[in-house]
CSV table of C-alpha atoms in Angstrom, one decimal:
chain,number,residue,atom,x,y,z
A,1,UNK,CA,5.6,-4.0,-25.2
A,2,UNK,CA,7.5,-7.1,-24.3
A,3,UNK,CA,10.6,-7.3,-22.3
A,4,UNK,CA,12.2,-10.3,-20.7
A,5,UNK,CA,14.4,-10.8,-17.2
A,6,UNK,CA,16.7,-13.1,-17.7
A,7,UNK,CA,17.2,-15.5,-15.0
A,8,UNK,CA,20.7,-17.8,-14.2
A,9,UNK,CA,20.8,-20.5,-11.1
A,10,UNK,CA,21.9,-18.2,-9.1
A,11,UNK,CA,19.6,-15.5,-9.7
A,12,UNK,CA,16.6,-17.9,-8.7
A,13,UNK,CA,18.5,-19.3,-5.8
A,14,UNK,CA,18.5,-15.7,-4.4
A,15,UNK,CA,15.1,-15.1,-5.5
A,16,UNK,CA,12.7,-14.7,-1.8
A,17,UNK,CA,9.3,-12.9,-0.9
A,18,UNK,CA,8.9,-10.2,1.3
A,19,UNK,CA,6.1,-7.8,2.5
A,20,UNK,CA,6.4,-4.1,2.1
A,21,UNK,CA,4.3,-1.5,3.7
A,22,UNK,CA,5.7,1.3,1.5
A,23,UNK,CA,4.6,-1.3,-1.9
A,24,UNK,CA,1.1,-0.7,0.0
A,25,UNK,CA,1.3,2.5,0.5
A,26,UNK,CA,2.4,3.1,-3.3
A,27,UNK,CA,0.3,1.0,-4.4
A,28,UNK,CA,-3.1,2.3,-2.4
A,29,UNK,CA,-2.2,6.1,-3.8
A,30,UNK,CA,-2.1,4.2,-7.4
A,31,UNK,CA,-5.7,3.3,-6.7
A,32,UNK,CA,-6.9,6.4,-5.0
A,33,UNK,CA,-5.5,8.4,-8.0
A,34,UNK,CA,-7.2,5.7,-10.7
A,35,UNK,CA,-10.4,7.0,-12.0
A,36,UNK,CA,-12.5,5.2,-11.5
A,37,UNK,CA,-11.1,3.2,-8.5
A,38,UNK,CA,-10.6,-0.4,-9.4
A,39,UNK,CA,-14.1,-2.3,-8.4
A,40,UNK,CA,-12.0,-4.1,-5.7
A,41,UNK,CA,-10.8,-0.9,-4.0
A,42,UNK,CA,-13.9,1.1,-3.9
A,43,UNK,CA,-15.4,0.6,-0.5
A,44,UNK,CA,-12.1,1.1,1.0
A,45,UNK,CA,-11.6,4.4,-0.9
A,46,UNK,CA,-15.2,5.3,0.6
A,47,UNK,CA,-14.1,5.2,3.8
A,48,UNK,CA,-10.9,6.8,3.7
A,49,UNK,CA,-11.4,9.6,1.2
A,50,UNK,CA,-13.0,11.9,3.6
A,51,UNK,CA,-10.3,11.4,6.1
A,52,UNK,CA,-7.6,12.3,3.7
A,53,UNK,CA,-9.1,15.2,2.1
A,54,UNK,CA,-10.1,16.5,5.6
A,55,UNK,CA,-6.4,16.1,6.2
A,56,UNK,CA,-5.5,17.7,3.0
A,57,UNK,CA,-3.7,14.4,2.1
A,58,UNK,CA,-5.6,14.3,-1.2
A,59,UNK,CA,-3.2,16.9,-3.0
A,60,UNK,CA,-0.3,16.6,-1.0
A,61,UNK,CA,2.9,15.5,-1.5
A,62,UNK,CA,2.0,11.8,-2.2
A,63,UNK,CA,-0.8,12.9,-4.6
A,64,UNK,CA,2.0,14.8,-6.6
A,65,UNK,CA,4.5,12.0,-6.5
A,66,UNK,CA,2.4,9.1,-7.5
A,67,UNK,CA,0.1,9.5,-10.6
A,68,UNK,CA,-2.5,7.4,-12.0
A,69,UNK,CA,-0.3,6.3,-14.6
A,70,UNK,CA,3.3,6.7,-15.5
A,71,UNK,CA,6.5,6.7,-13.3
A,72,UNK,CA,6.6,5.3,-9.9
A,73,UNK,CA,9.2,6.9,-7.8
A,74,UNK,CA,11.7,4.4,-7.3
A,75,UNK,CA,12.9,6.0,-3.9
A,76,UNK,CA,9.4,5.3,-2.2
A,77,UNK,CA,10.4,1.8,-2.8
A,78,UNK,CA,13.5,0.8,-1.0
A,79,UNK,CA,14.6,-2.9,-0.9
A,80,UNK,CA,13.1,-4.5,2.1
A,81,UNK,CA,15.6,-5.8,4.0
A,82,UNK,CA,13.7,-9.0,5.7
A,83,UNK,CA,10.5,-10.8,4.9
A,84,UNK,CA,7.9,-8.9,6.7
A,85,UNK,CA,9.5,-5.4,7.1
A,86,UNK,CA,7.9,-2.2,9.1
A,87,UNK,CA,7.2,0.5,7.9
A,88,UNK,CA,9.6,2.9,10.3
A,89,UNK,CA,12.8,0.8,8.5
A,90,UNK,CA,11.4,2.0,5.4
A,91,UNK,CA,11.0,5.7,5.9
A,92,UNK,CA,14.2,5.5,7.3
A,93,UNK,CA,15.9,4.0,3.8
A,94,UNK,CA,13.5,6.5,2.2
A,95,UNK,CA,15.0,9.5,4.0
A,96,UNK,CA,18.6,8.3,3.2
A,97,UNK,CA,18.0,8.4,-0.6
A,98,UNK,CA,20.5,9.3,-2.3
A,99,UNK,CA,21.0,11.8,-5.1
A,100,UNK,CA,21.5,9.8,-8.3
A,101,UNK,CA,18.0,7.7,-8.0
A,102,UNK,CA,16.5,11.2,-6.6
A,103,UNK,CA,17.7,13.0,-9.7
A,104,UNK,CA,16.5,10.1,-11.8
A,105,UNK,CA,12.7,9.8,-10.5
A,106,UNK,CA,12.7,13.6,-11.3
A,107,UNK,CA,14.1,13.2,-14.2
A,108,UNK,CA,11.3,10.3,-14.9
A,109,UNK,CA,8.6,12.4,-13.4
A,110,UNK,CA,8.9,15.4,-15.4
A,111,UNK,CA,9.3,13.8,-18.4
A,112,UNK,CA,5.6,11.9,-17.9
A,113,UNK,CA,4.1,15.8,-17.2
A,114,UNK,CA,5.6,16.8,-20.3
A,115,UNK,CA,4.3,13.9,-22.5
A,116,UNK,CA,1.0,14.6,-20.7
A,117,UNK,CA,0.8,18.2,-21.2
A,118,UNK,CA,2.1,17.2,-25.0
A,119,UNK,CA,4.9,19.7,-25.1
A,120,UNK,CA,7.2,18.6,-22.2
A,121,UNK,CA,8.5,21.0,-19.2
A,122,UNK,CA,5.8,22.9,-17.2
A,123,UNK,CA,2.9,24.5,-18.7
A,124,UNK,CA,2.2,27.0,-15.9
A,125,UNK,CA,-1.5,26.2,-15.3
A,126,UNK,CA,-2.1,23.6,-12.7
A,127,UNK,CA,-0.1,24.6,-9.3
A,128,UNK,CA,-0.7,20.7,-7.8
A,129,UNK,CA,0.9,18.9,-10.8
A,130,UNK,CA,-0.5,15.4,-10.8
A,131,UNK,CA,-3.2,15.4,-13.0
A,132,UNK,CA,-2.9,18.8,-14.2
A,133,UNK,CA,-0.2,17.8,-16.7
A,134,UNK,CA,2.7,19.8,-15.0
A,135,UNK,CA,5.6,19.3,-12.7
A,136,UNK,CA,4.1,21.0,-9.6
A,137,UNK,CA,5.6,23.1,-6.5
A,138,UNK,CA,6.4,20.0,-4.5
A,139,UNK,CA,9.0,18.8,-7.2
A,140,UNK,CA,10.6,21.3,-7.5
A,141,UNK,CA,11.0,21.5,-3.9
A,142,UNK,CA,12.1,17.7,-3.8
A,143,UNK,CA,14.6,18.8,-6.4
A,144,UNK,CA,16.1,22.2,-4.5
A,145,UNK,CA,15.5,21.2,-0.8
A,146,UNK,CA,15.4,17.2,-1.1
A,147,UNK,CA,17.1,16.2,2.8
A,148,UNK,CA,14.0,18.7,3.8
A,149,UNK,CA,11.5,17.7,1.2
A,150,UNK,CA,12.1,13.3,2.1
A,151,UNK,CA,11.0,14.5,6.1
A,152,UNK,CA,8.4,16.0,5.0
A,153,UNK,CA,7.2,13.3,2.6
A,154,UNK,CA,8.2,10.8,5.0
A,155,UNK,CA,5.6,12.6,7.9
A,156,UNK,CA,2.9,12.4,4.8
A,157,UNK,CA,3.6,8.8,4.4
A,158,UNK,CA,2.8,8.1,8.2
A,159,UNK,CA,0.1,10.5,8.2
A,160,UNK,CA,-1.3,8.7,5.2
A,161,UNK,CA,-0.8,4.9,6.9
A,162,UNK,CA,-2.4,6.0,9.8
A,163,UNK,CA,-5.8,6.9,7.9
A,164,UNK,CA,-5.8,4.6,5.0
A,165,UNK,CA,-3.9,1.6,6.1
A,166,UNK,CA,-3.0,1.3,9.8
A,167,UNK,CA,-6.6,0.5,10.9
A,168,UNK,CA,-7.0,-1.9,8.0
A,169,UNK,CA,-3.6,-3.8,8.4
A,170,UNK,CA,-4.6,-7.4,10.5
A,171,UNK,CA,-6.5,-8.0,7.4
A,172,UNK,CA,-4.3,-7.1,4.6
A,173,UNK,CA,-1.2,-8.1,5.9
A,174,UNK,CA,-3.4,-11.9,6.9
A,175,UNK,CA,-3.9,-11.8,3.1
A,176,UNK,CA,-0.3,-10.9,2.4
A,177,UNK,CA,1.4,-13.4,4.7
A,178,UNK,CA,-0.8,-16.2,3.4
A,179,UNK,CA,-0.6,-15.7,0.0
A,180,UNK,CA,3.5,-15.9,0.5
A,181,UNK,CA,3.2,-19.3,2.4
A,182,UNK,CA,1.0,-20.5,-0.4
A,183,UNK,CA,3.5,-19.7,-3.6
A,184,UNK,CA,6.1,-21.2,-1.1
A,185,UNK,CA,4.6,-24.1,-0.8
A,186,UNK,CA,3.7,-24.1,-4.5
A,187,UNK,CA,7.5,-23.6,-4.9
A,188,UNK,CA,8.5,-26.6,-2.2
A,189,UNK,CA,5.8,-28.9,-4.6
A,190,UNK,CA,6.9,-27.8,-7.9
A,191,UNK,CA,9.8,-25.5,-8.2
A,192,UNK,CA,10.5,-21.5,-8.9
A,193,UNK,CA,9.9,-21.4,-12.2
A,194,UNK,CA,6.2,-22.5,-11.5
A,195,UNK,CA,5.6,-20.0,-8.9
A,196,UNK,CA,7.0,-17.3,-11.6
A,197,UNK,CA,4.5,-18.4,-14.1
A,198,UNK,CA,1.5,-17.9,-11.9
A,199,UNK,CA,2.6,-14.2,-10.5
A,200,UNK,CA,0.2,-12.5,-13.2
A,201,UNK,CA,-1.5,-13.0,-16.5
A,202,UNK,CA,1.1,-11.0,-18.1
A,203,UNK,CA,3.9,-12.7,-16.6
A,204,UNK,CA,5.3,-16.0,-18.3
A,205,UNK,CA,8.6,-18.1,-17.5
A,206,UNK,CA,9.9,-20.4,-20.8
A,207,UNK,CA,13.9,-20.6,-22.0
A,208,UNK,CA,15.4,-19.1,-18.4
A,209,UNK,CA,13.8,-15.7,-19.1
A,210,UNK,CA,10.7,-14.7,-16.8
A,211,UNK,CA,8.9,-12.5,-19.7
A,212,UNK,CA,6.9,-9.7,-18.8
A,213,UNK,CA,4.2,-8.8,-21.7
A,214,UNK,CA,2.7,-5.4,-21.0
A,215,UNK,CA,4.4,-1.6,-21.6
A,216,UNK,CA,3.5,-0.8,-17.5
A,217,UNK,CA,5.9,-4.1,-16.2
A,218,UNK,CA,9.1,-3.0,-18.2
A,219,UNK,CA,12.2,-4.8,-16.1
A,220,UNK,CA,15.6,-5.3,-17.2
A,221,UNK,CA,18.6,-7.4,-15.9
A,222,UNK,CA,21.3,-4.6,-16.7
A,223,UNK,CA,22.1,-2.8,-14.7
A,224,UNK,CA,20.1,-4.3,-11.5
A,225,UNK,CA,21.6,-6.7,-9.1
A,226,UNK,CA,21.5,-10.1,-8.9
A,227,UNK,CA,18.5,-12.3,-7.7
A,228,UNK,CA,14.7,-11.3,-7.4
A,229,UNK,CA,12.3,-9.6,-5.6
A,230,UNK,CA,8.4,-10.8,-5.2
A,231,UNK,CA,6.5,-8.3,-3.2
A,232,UNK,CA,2.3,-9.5,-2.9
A,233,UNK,CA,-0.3,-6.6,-2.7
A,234,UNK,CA,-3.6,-5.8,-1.8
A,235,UNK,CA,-3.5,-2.9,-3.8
A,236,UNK,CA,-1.7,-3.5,-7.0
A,237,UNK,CA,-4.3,-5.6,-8.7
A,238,UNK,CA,-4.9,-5.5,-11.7
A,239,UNK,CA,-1.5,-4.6,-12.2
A,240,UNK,CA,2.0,-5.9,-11.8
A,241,UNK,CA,4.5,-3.6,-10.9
A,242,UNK,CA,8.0,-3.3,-11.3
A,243,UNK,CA,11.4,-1.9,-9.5
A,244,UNK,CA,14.7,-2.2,-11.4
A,245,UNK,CA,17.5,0.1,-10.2
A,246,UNK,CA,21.5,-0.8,-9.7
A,247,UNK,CA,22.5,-2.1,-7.5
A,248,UNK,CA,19.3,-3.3,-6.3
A,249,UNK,CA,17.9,-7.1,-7.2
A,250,UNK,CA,14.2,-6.5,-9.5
A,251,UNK,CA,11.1,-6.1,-7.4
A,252,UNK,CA,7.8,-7.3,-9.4
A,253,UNK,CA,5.2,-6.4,-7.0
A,254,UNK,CA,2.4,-8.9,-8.0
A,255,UNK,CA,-1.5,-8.7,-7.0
A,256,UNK,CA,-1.7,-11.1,-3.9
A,257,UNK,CA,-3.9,-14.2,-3.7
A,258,UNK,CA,-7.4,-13.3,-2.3
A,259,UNK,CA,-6.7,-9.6,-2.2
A,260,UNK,CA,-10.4,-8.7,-2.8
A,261,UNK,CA,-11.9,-10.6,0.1
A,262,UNK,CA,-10.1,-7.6,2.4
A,263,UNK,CA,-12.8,-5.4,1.4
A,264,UNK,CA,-15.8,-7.7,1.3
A,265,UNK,CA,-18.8,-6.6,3.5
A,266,UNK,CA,-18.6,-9.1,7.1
A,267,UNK,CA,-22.0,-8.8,8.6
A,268,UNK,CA,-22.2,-8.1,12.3
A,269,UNK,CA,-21.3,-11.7,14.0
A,270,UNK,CA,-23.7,-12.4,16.5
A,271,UNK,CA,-22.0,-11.9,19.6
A,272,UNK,CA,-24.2,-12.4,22.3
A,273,UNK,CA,-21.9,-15.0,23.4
A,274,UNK,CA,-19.4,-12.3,24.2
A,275,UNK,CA,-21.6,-10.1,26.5
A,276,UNK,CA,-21.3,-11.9,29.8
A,277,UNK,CA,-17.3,-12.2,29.5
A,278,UNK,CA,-17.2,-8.3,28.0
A,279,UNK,CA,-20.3,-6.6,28.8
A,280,UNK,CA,-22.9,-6.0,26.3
A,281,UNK,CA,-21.8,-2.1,24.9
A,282,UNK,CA,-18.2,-3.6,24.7
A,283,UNK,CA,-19.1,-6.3,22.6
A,284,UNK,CA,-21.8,-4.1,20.1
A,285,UNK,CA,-18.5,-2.0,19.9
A,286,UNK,CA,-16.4,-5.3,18.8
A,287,UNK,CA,-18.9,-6.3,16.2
A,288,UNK,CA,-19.4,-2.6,15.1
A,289,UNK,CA,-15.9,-2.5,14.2
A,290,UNK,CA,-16.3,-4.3,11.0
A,291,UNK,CA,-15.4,-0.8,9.4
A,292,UNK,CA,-12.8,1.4,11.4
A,293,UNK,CA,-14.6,4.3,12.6
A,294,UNK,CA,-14.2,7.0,15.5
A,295,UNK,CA,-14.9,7.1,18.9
A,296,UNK,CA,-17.6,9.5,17.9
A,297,UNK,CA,-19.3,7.2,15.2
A,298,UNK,CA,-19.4,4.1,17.5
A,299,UNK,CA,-21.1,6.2,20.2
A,300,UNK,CA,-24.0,7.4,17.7
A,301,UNK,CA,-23.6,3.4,16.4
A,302,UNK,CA,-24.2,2.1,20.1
A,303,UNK,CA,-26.4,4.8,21.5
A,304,UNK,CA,-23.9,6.1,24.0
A,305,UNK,CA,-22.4,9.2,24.7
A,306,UNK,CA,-18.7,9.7,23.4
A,307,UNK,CA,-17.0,9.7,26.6
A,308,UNK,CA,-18.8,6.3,27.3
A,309,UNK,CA,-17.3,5.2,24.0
A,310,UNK,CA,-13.9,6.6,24.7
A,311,UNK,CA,-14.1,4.8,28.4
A,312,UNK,CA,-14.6,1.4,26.7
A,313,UNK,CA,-12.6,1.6,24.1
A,314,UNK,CA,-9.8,1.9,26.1
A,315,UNK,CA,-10.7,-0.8,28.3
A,316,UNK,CA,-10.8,-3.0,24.8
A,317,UNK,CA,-7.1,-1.4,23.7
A,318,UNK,CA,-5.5,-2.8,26.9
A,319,UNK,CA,-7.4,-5.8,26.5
A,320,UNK,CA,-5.3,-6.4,22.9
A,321,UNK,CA,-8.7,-6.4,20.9
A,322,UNK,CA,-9.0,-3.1,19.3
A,323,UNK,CA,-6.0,-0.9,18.1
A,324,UNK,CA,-5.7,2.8,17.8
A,325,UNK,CA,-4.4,5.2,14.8
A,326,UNK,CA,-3.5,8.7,15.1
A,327,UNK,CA,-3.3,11.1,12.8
A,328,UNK,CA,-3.5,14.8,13.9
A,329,UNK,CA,-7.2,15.5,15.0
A,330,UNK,CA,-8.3,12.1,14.0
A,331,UNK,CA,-8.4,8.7,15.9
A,332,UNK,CA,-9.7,5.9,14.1
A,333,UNK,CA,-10.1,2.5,16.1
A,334,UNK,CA,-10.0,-1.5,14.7
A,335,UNK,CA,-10.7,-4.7,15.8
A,336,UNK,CA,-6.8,-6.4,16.1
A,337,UNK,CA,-6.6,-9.6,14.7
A,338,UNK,CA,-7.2,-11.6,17.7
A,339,UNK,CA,-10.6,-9.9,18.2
A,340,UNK,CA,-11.3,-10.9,14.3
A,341,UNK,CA,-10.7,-14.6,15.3
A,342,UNK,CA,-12.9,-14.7,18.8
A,343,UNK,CA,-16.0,-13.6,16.4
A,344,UNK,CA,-15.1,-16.1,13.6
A,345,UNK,CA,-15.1,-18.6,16.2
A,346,UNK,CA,-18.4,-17.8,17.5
A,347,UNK,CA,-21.1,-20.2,16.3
C-alpha cells in the first residue's frame, strides 16, 4: 500500500527532530516480540531476556500491548515536547491519556486479535493475548479500570527501562543525538526535502507530498496537526514507524544512522594505563563493563568477592564513571559515557 503526507511551507517550516525514550521503549518490545529478533538486535536481546522474564516482564503488560505486528498503541507515544525529552515527562503524558485515543487503540487492538484469530472478538484460549490471537485480561482491564491500568503500565515501562535500556543508554542515545546533528546538517547543506528523502527506503519526497510505500507506514494529513515529527531509533530498523492522531503533528520514527554499531562486540581496551590513577580491580571492572552486568557477575569476572565488587563500584558511581539501574531485586551497573571516552582515548 501507498499513501502520501502532503506537505505545505508551513508544514516543513514546523517540521524538527526529537528523541523519545518511550519511541525506544516501543520500539525495543517490537523487537523483543519479532521472531526471530532482527540480526541487529540479537546480542542485546541475549542479555536482557533473562532479566525480563525473571522479572515476569516478558508477558506483562507491555508484551500484551505491543505485538510483533499490527497496531501500535498510540497513547505509548505522546508528542515529545522538546528535542531530547526524558522519559519521566513521558509517562506523565502517558498517564494523562485521555479517553478518545484510549478507546481508539482498543478499538485498534482488538480488531488485529480478531483478524489474527480469523473470526474477530476473543476466542477464549490464550489468557496473555499477544500472540495467542485474543484480546487478553490486561485489555480488558485497560478498558474498565484505565486511570488504574496507565500506573500500572506506566511502573512496567520503568521497570522495563531499567533492565533493557537504562544501562544501555550513553550509547544509544550517542547514536541518536548524532544521527540528528547529521540530517541537520544535511538539511542546513541541501534543504528538507532532501533530508525526507533519505529517512528510509520506503520513504520518498517528489510533487510536495512525502510518500510512504509500504502497508506498515500508513500516515495521513487529515485529521493530524500541522507540521512533522522525525523521531531516530535504535530499535526501529528495518522499519519506519508511524504516529498520526488529531491534534497531534505526524511522527515517522525512522531507523537512525549507525544504529547497529550499539550492539557491536568492543573488546576489552587495554587499560593498564588506568591502574595507577584507579587501582588495578577498579579499572578490570571499567573494561569489564563492556556488557552491563551485576555486582555479582563482575566479582566472578574479577576474581573478587561481591562485597569487594560492591565497595568499588561505588567508589566508580561517585566518581561519574559507572551508573546504576534498579529494578526490584536487580541492579545492573554501566560504564557512563565519560568512562566510554577515557578508554577510547587510551592508546
Amino acid at each position: 500500500m501507498r499513501t502520501g503526507l502532503p506537505l505545505t511551507a508551513d508544514d516543513l517550516a514546523l517540521t524538527r527532530f526529537a528523541v523519545s525514550p518511550m519511541w525506544e521503549v516501543v520500539a525495543a518490545c517490537r523487537a523483543l516480540a519479532a521472531d526471530p529478533v532482527p540480526v541487529p538486535h540479537r546480542r542485546w536481546a541475549a542479555q536482557v531476556r533473562p532479566r525480563l522474564a525473571a522479572a515476569g516482564l516478558d508477558r506483562g503488560w507491555l508484551a500484551e500491548l505491543v505485538p510483533p505486528h499490527g497496531h501500535l498503541p498510540d497513547f505509548l507515544n505522546p508528542v515529545p515536547d522538546r528535542p531530547v525529552t526524558d522519559l519521566a515527562a513521558e509517562l506523565a503524558a502517558i498517564r494523562a491519556t485521555g479517553p478518545a485515543l484510549l478507546r481508539h487503540d482498543l478499538d485498534c487492538l482488538h480488531a488485529d486479535r480478531g483478524n489474527r484469530d480469523g473470526r474477530g472478538g476473543y476466542d477464549g484460549r490464550d489468557g496473555r493475548g499477544g500472540r495467542g490471537g485474543r484480546s487478553g485480561p490486561r485489555l480488558r482491564a485497560l478498558e474498565r479500570e484505565p486511570e488504574q491500568a496507565l500506573r500500572r503500565i506506566t511502573a512496567e515501562i520503568e521497570a522495563f527501562w531499567q533492565l533493557a535500556l537504562a544501562p544501555y543508554w550513553s550509547r544509544i542515545g550517542a547514536v541518536l543525538e548524532a544521527d540528528v546533528l547529521r540530517r541537520a546538517r544535511r538539511a542546513a547543506e541541501r534543504g528538507s526535502a532532501a533530508v525526507l528523502g533519505e529517512l528510509h527506503g520506503t520513504v520518498r519526497w517528489a510533487d510536495g507530498t512525502l510518500h510512504l510505500s509500504e502497508r506498515h507506514c500508513a500516515v495521513t494529513r487529515i485529521p493530524t496537526g500541522a507540521g512533522l515529527l522525525l523521531v531516530p531509533s535504535v530499535f526501529a530498523w528495518p522499519r519506519l514507524l508511524t504516529r498520526t492522531v488529531s491534534p497531534d503533528p505526524p511522527q515517522l520514527c525512522y531507523p537512525a544512522l549507525g544504529a547497529a554499531t550499539v550492539w557491536e562486540h568492543r573488546p576489552a581496551p587495554r587499560a593498564e594505563a588506568l591502574a595507577p590513577v584507579l587501582g588495578r580491580t577498579r579499572t578490570r571492572l571499567l573494561a569489564e563493563l563492556d556488557v552491563p552486568a551485576s555486582t555479582t557477575e563482575l566479582a566472578a569476572r574479577c576474581g573478587i568477592t561481591a562485597p569487594a565488587a560492591s565497595q568499588h563500584l561505588t567508589a566508580l558511581r561517585t566518581a561519574g564513571l559507572v551508573s546504576s539501574h534498579r529494578a526490584g531485586r536487580f541492579v545492573l551497573y554501566a560504564r557512563t559515557a565519560v568512562a566510554d571516552g577515557w578508554l577510547a582515548a587510551l592508546p
